[in-house]
GROMACS .gro file of C-alpha atoms in nm:
model
  345
    1UNK     CA    1   5.482  -4.703   6.771
    2UNK     CA    2   5.418  -4.457   7.039
    3UNK     CA    3   5.597  -4.119   7.009
    4UNK     CA    4   5.731  -4.134   7.332
    5UNK     CA    5   5.891  -4.466   7.239
    6UNK     CA    6   6.041  -4.316   6.949
    7UNK     CA    7   6.191  -4.002   7.165
    8UNK     CA    8   6.327  -4.284   7.392
    9UNK     CA    9   6.488  -4.454   7.092
   10UNK     CA   10   6.674  -4.137   6.980
   11UNK     CA   11   6.761  -4.043   7.305
   12UNK     CA   12   6.950  -4.363   7.375
   13UNK     CA   13   7.109  -4.366   7.034
   14UNK     CA   14   7.219  -4.014   7.096
   15UNK     CA   15   7.419  -4.134   7.405
   16UNK     CA   16   7.599  -4.318   7.170
   17UNK     CA   17   7.600  -4.100   6.887
   18UNK     CA   18   7.978  -4.164   6.766
   19UNK     CA   19   7.940  -4.543   6.750
   20UNK     CA   20   7.604  -4.460   6.559
   21UNK     CA   21   7.809  -4.261   6.322
   22UNK     CA   22   8.076  -4.511   6.289
   23UNK     CA   23   7.850  -4.796   6.210
   24UNK     CA   24   7.600  -4.634   5.961
   25UNK     CA   25   7.860  -4.332   5.835
   26UNK     CA   26   8.186  -4.520   5.809
   27UNK     CA   27   8.297  -4.310   5.530
   28UNK     CA   28   8.312  -4.003   5.782
   29UNK     CA   29   8.567  -3.914   6.028
   30UNK     CA   30   8.516  -3.735   6.374
   31UNK     CA   31   8.640  -3.365   6.374
   32UNK     CA   32   8.619  -3.230   6.725
   33UNK     CA   33   8.257  -3.266   6.864
   34UNK     CA   34   8.103  -3.355   6.534
   35UNK     CA   35   8.096  -3.670   6.291
   36UNK     CA   36   8.178  -3.504   5.937
   37UNK     CA   37   8.087  -3.695   5.609
   38UNK     CA   38   7.940  -3.633   5.264
   39UNK     CA   39   7.574  -3.685   5.330
   40UNK     CA   40   7.313  -3.923   5.511
   41UNK     CA   41   7.372  -4.205   5.272
   42UNK     CA   42   7.741  -4.244   5.375
   43UNK     CA   43   7.876  -4.065   5.074
   44UNK     CA   44   8.267  -3.964   5.110
   45UNK     CA   45   8.280  -3.580   5.188
   46UNK     CA   46   8.276  -3.313   5.441
   47UNK     CA   47   7.912  -3.132   5.410
   48UNK     CA   48   7.721  -3.333   5.667
   49UNK     CA   49   7.769  -3.275   6.035
   50UNK     CA   50   7.601  -3.484   6.326
   51UNK     CA   51   7.685  -3.357   6.686
   52UNK     CA   52   7.811  -3.589   6.922
   53UNK     CA   53   7.768  -3.431   7.264
   54UNK     CA   54   7.496  -3.227   7.395
   55UNK     CA   55   7.549  -2.868   7.374
   56UNK     CA   56   7.365  -2.549   7.412
   57UNK     CA   57   7.309  -2.551   7.054
   58UNK     CA   58   7.130  -2.905   7.042
   59UNK     CA   59   7.140  -3.264   7.165
   60UNK     CA   60   7.368  -3.544   7.079
   61UNK     CA   61   7.253  -3.699   6.734
   62UNK     CA   62   7.120  -3.398   6.580
   63UNK     CA   63   7.241  -3.360   6.248
   64UNK     CA   64   7.232  -3.096   5.920
   65UNK     CA   65   7.361  -3.129   5.572
   66UNK     CA   66   7.496  -2.790   5.471
   67UNK     CA   67   7.472  -2.876   5.101
   68UNK     CA   68   7.098  -2.955   5.123
   69UNK     CA   69   6.967  -2.812   5.422
   70UNK     CA   70   6.826  -3.137   5.534
   71UNK     CA   71   6.847  -3.228   5.904
   72UNK     CA   72   6.723  -3.483   6.163
   73UNK     CA   73   6.799  -3.707   6.423
   74UNK     CA   74   6.968  -4.034   6.441
   75UNK     CA   75   6.650  -4.239   6.372
   76UNK     CA   76   6.641  -4.033   6.048
   77UNK     CA   77   7.003  -4.133   5.976
   78UNK     CA   78   6.928  -4.499   6.034
   79UNK     CA   79   6.644  -4.459   5.773
   80UNK     CA   80   6.821  -4.278   5.484
   81UNK     CA   81   7.147  -4.447   5.542
   82UNK     CA   82   6.979  -4.798   5.496
   83UNK     CA   83   6.739  -4.671   5.256
   84UNK     CA   84   6.405  -4.811   5.466
   85UNK     CA   85   6.083  -4.722   5.422
   86UNK     CA   86   5.869  -4.839   5.698
   87UNK     CA   87   5.900  -4.688   6.023
   88UNK     CA   88   5.872  -5.015   6.240
   89UNK     CA   89   6.202  -5.131   6.044
   90UNK     CA   90   6.391  -4.802   6.142
   91UNK     CA   91   6.296  -4.897   6.525
   92UNK     CA   92   6.382  -5.270   6.463
   93UNK     CA   93   6.741  -5.157   6.319
   94UNK     CA   94   6.776  -4.900   6.610
   95UNK     CA   95   6.698  -5.184   6.885
   96UNK     CA   96   6.929  -5.435   6.719
   97UNK     CA   97   7.198  -5.150   6.730
   98UNK     CA   98   7.109  -5.056   7.080
   99UNK     CA   99   7.193  -5.413   7.177
  100UNK     CA  100   7.518  -5.449   7.049
  101UNK     CA  101   7.847  -5.373   7.240
  102UNK     CA  102   8.033  -5.036   7.125
  103UNK     CA  103   8.348  -4.990   7.287
  104UNK     CA  104   8.491  -4.647   7.174
  105UNK     CA  105   8.654  -4.558   6.973
  106UNK     CA  106   8.657  -4.892   6.812
  107UNK     CA  107   8.445  -4.929   6.513
  108UNK     CA  108   8.117  -5.093   6.583
  109UNK     CA  109   8.013  -5.476   6.492
  110UNK     CA  110   7.873  -5.561   6.137
  111UNK     CA  111   7.539  -5.426   6.088
  112UNK     CA  112   7.257  -5.649   6.143
  113UNK     CA  113   6.911  -5.625   5.982
  114UNK     CA  114   6.887  -5.445   5.654
  115UNK     CA  115   7.210  -5.403   5.431
  116UNK     CA  116   7.235  -5.059   5.233
  117UNK     CA  117   7.169  -5.092   4.878
  118UNK     CA  118   7.470  -5.064   4.676
  119UNK     CA  119   7.452  -4.720   4.489
  120UNK     CA  120   7.311  -4.756   4.138
  121UNK     CA  121   7.185  -5.121   4.204
  122UNK     CA  122   6.827  -5.269   4.153
  123UNK     CA  123   6.780  -5.280   4.498
  124UNK     CA  124   6.853  -4.905   4.529
  125UNK     CA  125   6.611  -4.832   4.291
  126UNK     CA  126   6.340  -5.044   4.431
  127UNK     CA  127   6.387  -4.851   4.728
  128UNK     CA  128   6.390  -4.520   4.588
  129UNK     CA  129   6.061  -4.611   4.407
  130UNK     CA  130   5.918  -4.742   4.756
  131UNK     CA  131   6.018  -4.404   4.873
  132UNK     CA  132   5.852  -4.180   4.645
  133UNK     CA  133   5.482  -4.112   4.617
  134UNK     CA  134   5.187  -4.072   4.338
  135UNK     CA  135   5.242  -3.796   4.095
  136UNK     CA  136   4.876  -3.633   4.121
  137UNK     CA  137   4.893  -3.300   4.270
  138UNK     CA  138   5.282  -3.273   4.259
  139UNK     CA  139   5.514  -3.073   4.047
  140UNK     CA  140   5.564  -3.383   3.815
  141UNK     CA  141   5.203  -3.337   3.685
  142UNK     CA  142   5.270  -2.972   3.673
  143UNK     CA  143   5.598  -3.024   3.472
  144UNK     CA  144   5.394  -3.291   3.249
  145UNK     CA  145   5.085  -3.035   3.199
  146UNK     CA  146   5.341  -2.769   3.080
  147UNK     CA  147   5.453  -3.001   2.795
  148UNK     CA  148   5.100  -3.084   2.696
  149UNK     CA  149   5.036  -3.409   2.855
  150UNK     CA  150   4.731  -3.405   3.043
  151UNK     CA  151   4.604  -3.759   3.015
  152UNK     CA  152   4.803  -3.939   3.288
  153UNK     CA  153   4.567  -4.263   3.348
  154UNK     CA  154   4.745  -4.565   3.390
  155UNK     CA  155   5.082  -4.397   3.511
  156UNK     CA  156   5.138  -4.594   3.825
  157UNK     CA  157   5.505  -4.649   3.706
  158UNK     CA  158   5.582  -4.263   3.752
  159UNK     CA  159   5.607  -4.112   4.101
  160UNK     CA  160   5.749  -3.819   4.279
  161UNK     CA  161   6.015  -3.785   4.515
  162UNK     CA  162   6.038  -3.429   4.670
  163UNK     CA  163   6.426  -3.452   4.768
  164UNK     CA  164   6.588  -3.709   4.538
  165UNK     CA  165   6.969  -3.692   4.554
  166UNK     CA  166   7.176  -3.555   4.284
  167UNK     CA  167   7.560  -3.616   4.261
  168UNK     CA  168   7.754  -3.402   4.016
  169UNK     CA  169   8.058  -3.508   3.871
  170UNK     CA  170   8.226  -3.263   4.111
  171UNK     CA  171   8.109  -3.061   4.397
  172UNK     CA  172   7.849  -3.154   4.693
  173UNK     CA  173   7.555  -3.351   4.633
  174UNK     CA  174   7.240  -3.181   4.615
  175UNK     CA  175   6.889  -3.255   4.632
  176UNK     CA  176   6.604  -3.173   4.376
  177UNK     CA  177   6.219  -3.273   4.308
  178UNK     CA  178   6.220  -3.555   4.070
  179UNK     CA  179   5.987  -3.775   3.873
  180UNK     CA  180   6.084  -4.128   3.924
  181UNK     CA  181   6.006  -4.403   3.681
  182UNK     CA  182   6.012  -4.797   3.785
  183UNK     CA  183   6.189  -4.993   3.523
  184UNK     CA  184   6.038  -5.329   3.497
  185UNK     CA  185   6.095  -5.667   3.333
  186UNK     CA  186   5.816  -5.860   3.172
  187UNK     CA  187   5.705  -6.023   3.492
  188UNK     CA  188   5.649  -5.658   3.639
  189UNK     CA  189   5.944  -5.676   3.864
  190UNK     CA  190   6.124  -5.335   3.916
  191UNK     CA  191   6.494  -5.373   3.795
  192UNK     CA  192   6.576  -5.015   3.777
  193UNK     CA  193   6.465  -4.650   3.822
  194UNK     CA  194   6.470  -4.347   3.597
  195UNK     CA  195   6.495  -3.983   3.757
  196UNK     CA  196   6.408  -3.670   3.579
  197UNK     CA  197   6.510  -3.382   3.829
  198UNK     CA  198   6.274  -3.086   3.824
  199UNK     CA  199   6.276  -2.720   3.889
  200UNK     CA  200   6.106  -2.674   4.224
  201UNK     CA  201   5.801  -2.502   4.070
  202UNK     CA  202   5.775  -2.769   3.789
  203UNK     CA  203   5.844  -2.540   3.526
  204UNK     CA  204   6.086  -2.710   3.376
  205UNK     CA  205   6.406  -2.972   3.427
  206UNK     CA  206   6.623  -2.878   3.717
  207UNK     CA  207   6.930  -2.635   3.619
  208UNK     CA  208   7.188  -2.907   3.661
  209UNK     CA  209   7.432  -3.049   3.399
  210UNK     CA  210   7.233  -3.414   3.397
  211UNK     CA  211   6.872  -3.357   3.465
  212UNK     CA  212   6.815  -3.721   3.372
  213UNK     CA  213   6.980  -4.029   3.490
  214UNK     CA  214   6.899  -4.413   3.495
  215UNK     CA  215   7.012  -4.635   3.759
  216UNK     CA  216   6.971  -5.039   3.814
  217UNK     CA  217   6.957  -5.322   3.553
  218UNK     CA  218   6.789  -5.152   3.202
  219UNK     CA  219   6.895  -5.437   2.958
  220UNK     CA  220   6.579  -5.568   2.813
  221UNK     CA  221   6.368  -5.370   3.073
  222UNK     CA  222   6.130  -5.077   3.013
  223UNK     CA  223   5.931  -4.806   3.184
  224UNK     CA  224   5.539  -4.957   3.139
  225UNK     CA  225   5.249  -4.742   3.063
  226UNK     CA  226   4.952  -4.934   3.036
  227UNK     CA  227   4.892  -5.336   2.989
  228UNK     CA  228   5.067  -5.469   2.651
  229UNK     CA  229   4.807  -5.719   2.447
  230UNK     CA  230   4.868  -5.776   2.088
  231UNK     CA  231   4.977  -5.426   1.999
  232UNK     CA  232   5.207  -5.188   2.198
  233UNK     CA  233   5.416  -4.911   2.111
  234UNK     CA  234   5.799  -4.880   2.240
  235UNK     CA  235   6.027  -4.564   2.209
  236UNK     CA  236   6.290  -4.401   2.406
  237UNK     CA  237   6.181  -4.110   2.613
  238UNK     CA  238   5.920  -4.095   2.878
  239UNK     CA  239   5.745  -3.770   2.740
  240UNK     CA  240   5.790  -3.871   2.383
  241UNK     CA  241   5.572  -4.172   2.491
  242UNK     CA  242   5.342  -3.987   2.715
  243UNK     CA  243   5.290  -3.748   2.416
  244UNK     CA  244   5.180  -4.016   2.184
  245UNK     CA  245   4.961  -4.146   2.456
  246UNK     CA  246   4.737  -3.833   2.413
  247UNK     CA  247   4.633  -3.937   2.098
  248UNK     CA  248   4.626  -4.340   2.155
  249UNK     CA  249   4.529  -4.349   2.513
  250UNK     CA  250   4.457  -4.716   2.525
  251UNK     CA  251   4.744  -4.847   2.343
  252UNK     CA  252   5.004  -4.979   2.567
  253UNK     CA  253   5.331  -4.787   2.586
  254UNK     CA  254   5.700  -4.881   2.688
  255UNK     CA  255   5.951  -4.605   2.688
  256UNK     CA  256   6.287  -4.768   2.709
  257UNK     CA  257   6.503  -4.450   2.796
  258UNK     CA  258   6.771  -4.452   2.513
  259UNK     CA  259   6.823  -4.600   2.184
  260UNK     CA  260   7.046  -4.880   2.295
  261UNK     CA  261   6.798  -5.000   2.524
  262UNK     CA  262   6.536  -4.977   2.303
  263UNK     CA  263   6.702  -5.196   2.014
  264UNK     CA  264   6.703  -5.453   2.322
  265UNK     CA  265   6.370  -5.428   2.462
  266UNK     CA  266   6.231  -5.767   2.533
  267UNK     CA  267   5.862  -5.858   2.390
  268UNK     CA  268   5.569  -5.990   2.575
  269UNK     CA  269   5.441  -6.319   2.448
  270UNK     CA  270   5.109  -6.177   2.327
  271UNK     CA  271   5.288  -5.913   2.122
  272UNK     CA  272   5.186  -5.942   1.746
  273UNK     CA  273   5.235  -5.580   1.628
  274UNK     CA  274   5.495  -5.344   1.768
  275UNK     CA  275   5.518  -4.977   1.689
  276UNK     CA  276   5.852  -4.847   1.711
  277UNK     CA  277   5.874  -4.472   1.806
  278UNK     CA  278   6.165  -4.318   1.677
  279UNK     CA  279   6.334  -4.005   1.745
  280UNK     CA  280   6.483  -3.826   1.451
  281UNK     CA  281   6.841  -3.887   1.482
  282UNK     CA  282   7.091  -4.146   1.375
  283UNK     CA  283   7.052  -4.323   1.678
  284UNK     CA  284   6.702  -4.349   1.660
  285UNK     CA  285   6.745  -4.477   1.299
  286UNK     CA  286   6.974  -4.747   1.442
  287UNK     CA  287   6.747  -4.878   1.712
  288UNK     CA  288   6.454  -4.897   1.457
  289UNK     CA  289   6.657  -5.110   1.215
  290UNK     CA  290   6.786  -5.357   1.504
  291UNK     CA  291   6.406  -5.374   1.647
  292UNK     CA  292   6.246  -5.455   1.275
  293UNK     CA  293   6.501  -5.719   1.251
  294UNK     CA  294   6.443  -5.871   1.604
  295UNK     CA  295   6.033  -5.871   1.566
  296UNK     CA  296   6.027  -6.035   1.190
  297UNK     CA  297   6.237  -6.300   1.345
  298UNK     CA  298   5.993  -6.357   1.600
  299UNK     CA  299   5.693  -6.335   1.359
  300UNK     CA  300   5.598  -5.989   1.502
  301UNK     CA  301   5.484  -5.711   1.257
  302UNK     CA  302   5.702  -5.378   1.301
  303UNK     CA  303   5.551  -5.055   1.212
  304UNK     CA  304   5.781  -4.756   1.263
  305UNK     CA  305   5.627  -4.402   1.392
  306UNK     CA  306   5.806  -4.103   1.295
  307UNK     CA  307   5.766  -3.751   1.425
  308UNK     CA  308   5.718  -3.420   1.212
  309UNK     CA  309   5.986  -3.251   1.413
  310UNK     CA  310   6.236  -3.379   1.646
  311UNK     CA  311   6.023  -3.610   1.863
  312UNK     CA  312   5.645  -3.642   1.923
  313UNK     CA  313   5.656  -3.404   2.254
  314UNK     CA  314   5.797  -3.139   2.008
  315UNK     CA  315   5.536  -3.209   1.768
  316UNK     CA  316   5.219  -3.192   2.060
  317UNK     CA  317   5.380  -2.878   2.176
  318UNK     CA  318   5.445  -2.701   1.872
  319UNK     CA  319   5.205  -2.837   1.623
  320UNK     CA  320   4.932  -2.914   1.852
  321UNK     CA  321   4.719  -3.239   1.940
  322UNK     CA  322   4.500  -3.214   1.626
  323UNK     CA  323   4.795  -3.233   1.399
  324UNK     CA  324   4.981  -3.483   1.595
  325UNK     CA  325   4.662  -3.702   1.576
  326UNK     CA  326   4.653  -3.662   1.199
  327UNK     CA  327   5.013  -3.756   1.170
  328UNK     CA  328   4.990  -4.062   1.362
  329UNK     CA  329   4.662  -4.162   1.187
  330UNK     CA  330   4.848  -4.204   0.862
  331UNK     CA  331   5.127  -4.402   1.010
  332UNK     CA  332   4.891  -4.667   1.171
  333UNK     CA  333   4.761  -5.015   1.028
  334UNK     CA  334   4.399  -4.949   0.962
  335UNK     CA  335   4.266  -5.180   1.184
  336UNK     CA  336   4.449  -5.002   1.449
  337UNK     CA  337   4.294  -4.660   1.320
  338UNK     CA  338   3.966  -4.807   1.432
  339UNK     CA  339   4.066  -4.964   1.734
  340UNK     CA  340   4.269  -4.664   1.895
  341UNK     CA  341   4.234  -4.318   1.733
  342UNK     CA  342   3.871  -4.318   1.708
  343UNK     CA  343   3.879  -4.303   2.094
  344UNK     CA  344   4.108  -4.030   2.121
  345UNK     CA  345   3.905  -3.791   1.846
   0.00000   0.00000   0.00000
């Protein structure tokens, strides 16, 4: 779409700024010459302001989120509130809106086009992943490398979002860079997403109360690293499994994101041997025991892999890759030592 056409659409929307806000930011309210709401995704609150009339400070439709510093025009508002990723979809939605009658101050007619995805739903997870970008050259790569994870082939299920929303239990919504992982079922369909919020320089996780959160339908699903065949490994954390992959680069890995979800993970039909990567805690022991029972029932061999310390990322960082490799070698089936370890030596 031509830039002039986009500018014209934004200007036309600005002439109906309050109707736009009532339509897309229904949880807000008018305060003088502004529409006030929690954020551009229609969260209840008061930190975001949309200018409703032209003024010396700017044109109608310009908005700013005082909590995050984000700002934009009404096309940006439509994109963010609906979770749209393609600009033609945004302009189509804007044209659809402009074709509706908008008497003021009555609420606008029901939305047409793409409905907003419910917060935390599988659809919201798919849209978040689609809005993210590959991790190469981003702070996600910096973060992982600082944790000793340098082999990043086959990590298309991991992406980077520069301003991922974080909603604390109390207080305003924040935005932080994030590693976004796609959670998929056995057919490769995205059913959820996992977010790890990061410090802006990638030096560590973000300094927030809960730097990791999952969303969507997670039961039985997992993050997929590599294509599973007859042998694969499953464990809890993304960084734990990426650490194991540093010494077993050709083995498919499946981080399930928690001990409970690890215990419920579904097995590919081709699977004949499952390595259960347990964290050194009671929850990890419980997940291991449930998985051994389930694999035995399906004729799949189960072999636990245990870290020397708390988890395999701690082993990698504190003991080094050679010690990690040696510790893994003695736990593998002999045929898998030749198949996987020798390629990492």
